[in-house]
Tab-separated table of C-alpha atoms in Angstrom:
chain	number	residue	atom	x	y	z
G	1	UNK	CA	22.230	51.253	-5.280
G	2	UNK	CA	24.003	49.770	-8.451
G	3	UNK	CA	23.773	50.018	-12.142
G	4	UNK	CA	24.904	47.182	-14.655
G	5	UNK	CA	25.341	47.975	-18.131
G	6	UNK	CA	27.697	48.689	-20.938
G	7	UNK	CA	29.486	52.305	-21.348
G	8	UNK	CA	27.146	54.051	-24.368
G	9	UNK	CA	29.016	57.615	-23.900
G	10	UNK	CA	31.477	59.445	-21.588
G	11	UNK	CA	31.223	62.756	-22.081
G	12	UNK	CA	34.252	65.555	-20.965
G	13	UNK	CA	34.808	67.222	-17.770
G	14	UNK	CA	33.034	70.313	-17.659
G	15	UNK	CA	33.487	73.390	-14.888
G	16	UNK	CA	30.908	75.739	-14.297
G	17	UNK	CA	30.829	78.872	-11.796
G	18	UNK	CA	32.853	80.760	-9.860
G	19	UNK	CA	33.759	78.204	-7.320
G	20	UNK	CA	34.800	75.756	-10.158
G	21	UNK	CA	32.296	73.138	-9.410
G	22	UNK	CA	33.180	69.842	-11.888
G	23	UNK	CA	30.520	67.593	-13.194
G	24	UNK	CA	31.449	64.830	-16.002
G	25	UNK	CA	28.285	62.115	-17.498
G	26	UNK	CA	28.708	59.285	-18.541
G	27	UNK	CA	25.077	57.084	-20.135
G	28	UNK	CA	25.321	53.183	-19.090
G	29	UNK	CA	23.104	51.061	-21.600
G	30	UNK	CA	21.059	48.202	-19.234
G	31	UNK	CA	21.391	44.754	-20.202
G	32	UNK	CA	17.246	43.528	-19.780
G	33	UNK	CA	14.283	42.814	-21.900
G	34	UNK	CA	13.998	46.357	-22.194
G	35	UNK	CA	17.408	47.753	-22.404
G	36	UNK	CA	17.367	51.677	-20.545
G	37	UNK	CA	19.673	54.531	-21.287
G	38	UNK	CA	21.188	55.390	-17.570
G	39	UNK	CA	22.520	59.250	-17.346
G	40	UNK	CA	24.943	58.747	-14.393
G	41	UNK	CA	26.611	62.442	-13.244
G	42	UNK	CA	29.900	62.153	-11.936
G	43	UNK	CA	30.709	65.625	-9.731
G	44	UNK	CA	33.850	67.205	-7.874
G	45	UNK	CA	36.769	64.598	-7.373
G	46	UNK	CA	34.590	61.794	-9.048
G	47	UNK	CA	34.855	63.119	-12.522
G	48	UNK	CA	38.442	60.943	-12.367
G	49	UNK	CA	37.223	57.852	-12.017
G	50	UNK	CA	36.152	57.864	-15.532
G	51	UNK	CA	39.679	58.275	-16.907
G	52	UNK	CA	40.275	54.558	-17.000
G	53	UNK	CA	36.828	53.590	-18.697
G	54	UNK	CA	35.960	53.590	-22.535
G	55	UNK	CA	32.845	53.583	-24.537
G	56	UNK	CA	31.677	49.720	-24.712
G	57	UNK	CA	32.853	48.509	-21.107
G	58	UNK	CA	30.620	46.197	-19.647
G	59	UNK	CA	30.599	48.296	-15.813
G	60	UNK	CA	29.127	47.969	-12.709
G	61	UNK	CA	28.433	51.802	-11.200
G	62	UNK	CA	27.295	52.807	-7.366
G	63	UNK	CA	25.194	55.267	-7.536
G	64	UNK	CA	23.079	57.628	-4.911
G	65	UNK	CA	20.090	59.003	-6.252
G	66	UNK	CA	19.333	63.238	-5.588
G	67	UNK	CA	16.099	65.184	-4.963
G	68	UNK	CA	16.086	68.681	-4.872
G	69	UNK	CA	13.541	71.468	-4.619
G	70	UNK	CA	13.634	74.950	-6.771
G	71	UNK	CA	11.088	77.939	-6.909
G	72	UNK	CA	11.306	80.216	-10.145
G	73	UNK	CA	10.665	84.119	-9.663
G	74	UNK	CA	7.622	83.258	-10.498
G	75	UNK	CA	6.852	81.664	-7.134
G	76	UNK	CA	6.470	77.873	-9.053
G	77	UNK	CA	8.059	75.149	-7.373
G	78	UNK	CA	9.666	72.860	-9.691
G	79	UNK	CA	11.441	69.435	-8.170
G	80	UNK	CA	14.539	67.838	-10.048
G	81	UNK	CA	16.045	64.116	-9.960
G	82	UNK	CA	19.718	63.312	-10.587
G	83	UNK	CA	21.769	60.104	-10.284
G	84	UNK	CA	24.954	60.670	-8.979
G	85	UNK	CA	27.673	57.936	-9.242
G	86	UNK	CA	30.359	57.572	-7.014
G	87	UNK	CA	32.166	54.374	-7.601
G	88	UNK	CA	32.667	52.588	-11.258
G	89	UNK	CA	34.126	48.841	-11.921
G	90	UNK	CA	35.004	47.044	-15.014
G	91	UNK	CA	33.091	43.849	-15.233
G	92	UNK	CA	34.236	42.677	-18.312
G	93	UNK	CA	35.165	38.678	-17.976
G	94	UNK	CA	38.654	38.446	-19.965
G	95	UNK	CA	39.466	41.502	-17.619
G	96	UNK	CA	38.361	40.891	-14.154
G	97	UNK	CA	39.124	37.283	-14.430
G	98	UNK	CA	42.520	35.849	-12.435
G	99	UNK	CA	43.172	33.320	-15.368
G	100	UNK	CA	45.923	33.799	-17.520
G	101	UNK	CA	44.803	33.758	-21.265
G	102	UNK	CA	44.617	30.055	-22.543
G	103	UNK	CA	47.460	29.841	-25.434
G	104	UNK	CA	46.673	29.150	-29.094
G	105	UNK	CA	45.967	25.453	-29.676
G	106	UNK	CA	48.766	25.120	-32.200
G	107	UNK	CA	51.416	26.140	-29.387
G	108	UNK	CA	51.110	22.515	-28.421
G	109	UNK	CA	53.303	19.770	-30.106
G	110	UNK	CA	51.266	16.757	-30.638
G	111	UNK	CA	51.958	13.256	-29.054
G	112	UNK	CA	52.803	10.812	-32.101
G	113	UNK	CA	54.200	8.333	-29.542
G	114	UNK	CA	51.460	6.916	-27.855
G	115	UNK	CA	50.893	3.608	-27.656
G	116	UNK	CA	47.307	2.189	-26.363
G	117	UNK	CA	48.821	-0.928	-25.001
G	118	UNK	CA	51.360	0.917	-22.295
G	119	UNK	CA	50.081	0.753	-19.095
G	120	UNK	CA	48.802	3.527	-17.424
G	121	UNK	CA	49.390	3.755	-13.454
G	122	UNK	CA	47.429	6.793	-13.024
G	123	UNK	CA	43.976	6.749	-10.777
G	124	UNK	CA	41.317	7.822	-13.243
Protein backbone atom coordinates (compact mmCIF):
# COMPACT_ATOMS: atom_id res chain seq x y z
CA UNK A 1 0.00 0.00 0.00
CA UNK A 2 1.09 3.70 -0.71
CA UNK A 3 0.58 7.08 0.72
CA UNK A 4 0.81 10.45 -1.34
CA UNK A 5 1.08 13.57 0.41
CA UNK A 6 3.27 16.39 1.52
CA UNK A 7 5.77 16.02 4.69
CA UNK A 8 3.61 18.00 7.70
CA UNK A 9 6.26 16.83 10.52
CA UNK A 10 9.28 14.51 11.05
CA UNK A 11 9.72 13.98 14.33
CA UNK A 12 13.39 12.60 16.03
CA UNK A 13 14.60 9.19 16.48
CA UNK A 14 13.58 7.91 19.65
CA UNK A 15 14.97 4.48 21.56
CA UNK A 16 13.05 2.84 24.04
CA UNK A 17 13.91 -0.43 26.18
CA UNK A 18 16.47 -2.49 26.96
CA UNK A 19 17.02 -4.01 23.62
CA UNK A 20 17.22 -0.46 22.03
CA UNK A 21 14.27 -0.81 19.82
CA UNK A 22 14.16 2.62 17.37
CA UNK A 23 10.96 4.08 16.18
CA UNK A 24 10.98 7.68 14.31
CA UNK A 25 7.16 9.37 12.84
CA UNK A 26 6.84 11.24 10.45
CA UNK A 27 2.68 12.81 9.57
CA UNK A 28 2.14 12.98 5.57
CA UNK A 29 -0.72 15.61 4.79
CA UNK A 30 -3.12 13.88 1.76
CA UNK A 31 -3.66 15.83 -1.21
CA UNK A 32 -7.92 15.14 -1.72
CA UNK A 33 -11.15 16.88 -1.17
CA UNK A 34 -10.66 16.09 2.27
CA UNK A 35 -7.06 16.43 3.01
CA UNK A 36 -6.05 13.53 6.09
CA UNK A 37 -3.25 13.78 8.55
CA UNK A 38 -1.24 10.26 7.91
CA UNK A 39 0.94 9.15 11.18
CA UNK A 40 3.46 6.88 9.34
CA UNK A 41 6.01 5.00 12.12
CA UNK A 42 9.26 4.36 10.83
CA UNK A 43 11.02 1.41 13.22
CA UNK A 44 14.60 -0.31 13.53
CA UNK A 45 16.89 0.43 10.41
CA UNK A 46 14.00 2.47 8.72
CA UNK A 47 14.22 5.42 11.00
CA UNK A 48 17.23 6.46 8.26
CA UNK A 49 15.39 6.83 5.50
CA UNK A 50 14.03 9.98 6.81
CA UNK A 51 17.41 11.71 6.98
CA UNK A 52 17.15 12.96 3.43
CA UNK A 53 13.43 14.30 3.70
CA UNK A 54 12.23 17.79 5.07
CA UNK A 55 9.02 19.19 6.26
CA UNK A 56 7.00 20.29 2.94
CA UNK A 57 8.21 17.41 0.46
CA UNK A 58 5.67 16.35 -1.74
CA UNK A 59 6.47 12.12 -0.99
CA UNK A 60 5.26 9.05 -2.00
CA UNK A 61 5.59 6.41 1.23
CA UNK A 62 5.07 2.32 1.17
CA UNK A 63 3.56 1.44 3.90
CA UNK A 64 2.28 -2.05 5.66
CA UNK A 65 -0.43 -1.65 7.92
CA UNK A 66 -0.16 -3.61 11.79
CA UNK A 67 -2.80 -5.27 14.00
CA UNK A 68 -2.03 -6.36 17.23
CA UNK A 69 -3.85 -7.80 20.22
CA UNK A 70 -3.18 -6.76 24.12
CA UNK A 71 -5.00 -7.89 27.42
CA UNK A 72 -4.58 -5.45 30.52
CA UNK A 73 -4.28 -7.13 34.12
CA UNK A 74 -7.51 -6.57 34.14
CA UNK A 75 -8.29 -9.41 31.74
CA UNK A 76 -9.69 -6.57 28.88
CA UNK A 77 -8.60 -7.12 25.52
CA UNK A 78 -7.77 -4.02 23.82
CA UNK A 79 -6.67 -4.20 19.83
CA UNK A 80 -4.20 -1.47 18.36
CA UNK A 81 -3.56 -0.25 14.59
CA UNK A 82 -0.24 1.15 13.36
CA UNK A 83 1.06 2.11 9.90
CA UNK A 84 4.40 1.22 9.43
CA UNK A 85 6.40 2.68 6.47
CA UNK A 86 9.14 1.10 4.93
CA UNK A 87 10.12 2.86 1.80
CA UNK A 88 9.86 6.91 1.20
CA UNK A 89 10.38 8.84 -2.35
CA UNK A 90 10.54 12.42 -3.22
CA UNK A 91 7.95 13.24 -5.77
CA UNK A 92 8.51 16.67 -6.11
CA UNK A 93 8.55 17.65 -10.11
CA UNK A 94 11.70 20.14 -10.34
CA UNK A 95 13.39 17.17 -8.38
CA UNK A 96 12.50 13.90 -9.84
CA UNK A 97 12.41 15.32 -13.25
CA UNK A 98 15.57 14.38 -15.84
CA UNK A 99 15.36 17.98 -17.39
CA UNK A 100 17.94 20.31 -16.78
CA UNK A 101 16.49 23.68 -15.43
CA UNK A 102 15.37 25.93 -18.45
CA UNK A 103 17.81 29.17 -18.26
CA UNK A 104 16.55 32.70 -17.61
CA UNK A 105 14.98 34.20 -20.74
CA UNK A 106 17.38 37.12 -20.77
CA UNK A 107 20.45 34.59 -21.19
CA UNK A 108 19.43 34.67 -24.82
CA UNK A 109 20.79 37.40 -27.25
CA UNK A 110 18.09 38.44 -29.51
CA UNK A 111 18.12 38.06 -33.40
CA UNK A 112 18.11 41.78 -34.87
CA UNK A 113 19.15 40.29 -38.24
CA UNK A 114 16.34 38.68 -39.59
CA UNK A 115 15.06 39.35 -42.63
CA UNK A 116 11.39 37.97 -43.69
CA UNK A 117 12.29 37.82 -47.30
CA UNK A 118 15.42 35.13 -46.90
CA UNK A 119 14.44 31.96 -47.82
CA UNK A 120 13.97 29.38 -45.53
CA UNK A 121 14.97 25.65 -46.67
CA UNK A 122 13.78 24.07 -43.62
CA UNK A 123 10.63 21.41 -43.73
CA UNK A 124 8.06 23.02 -41.46
Amino acid sequence: MEVQGKIKMIDDTKTYGNNGFRKREMVVTTEEQYPQQIMIEFVQDKTDLLNNFKVGQNVKVSINLRGREWTNPQGETKYFNSIQGWRIENIDQSVSSNMPPMPPADAFEPANDLNEEDHDDLPF
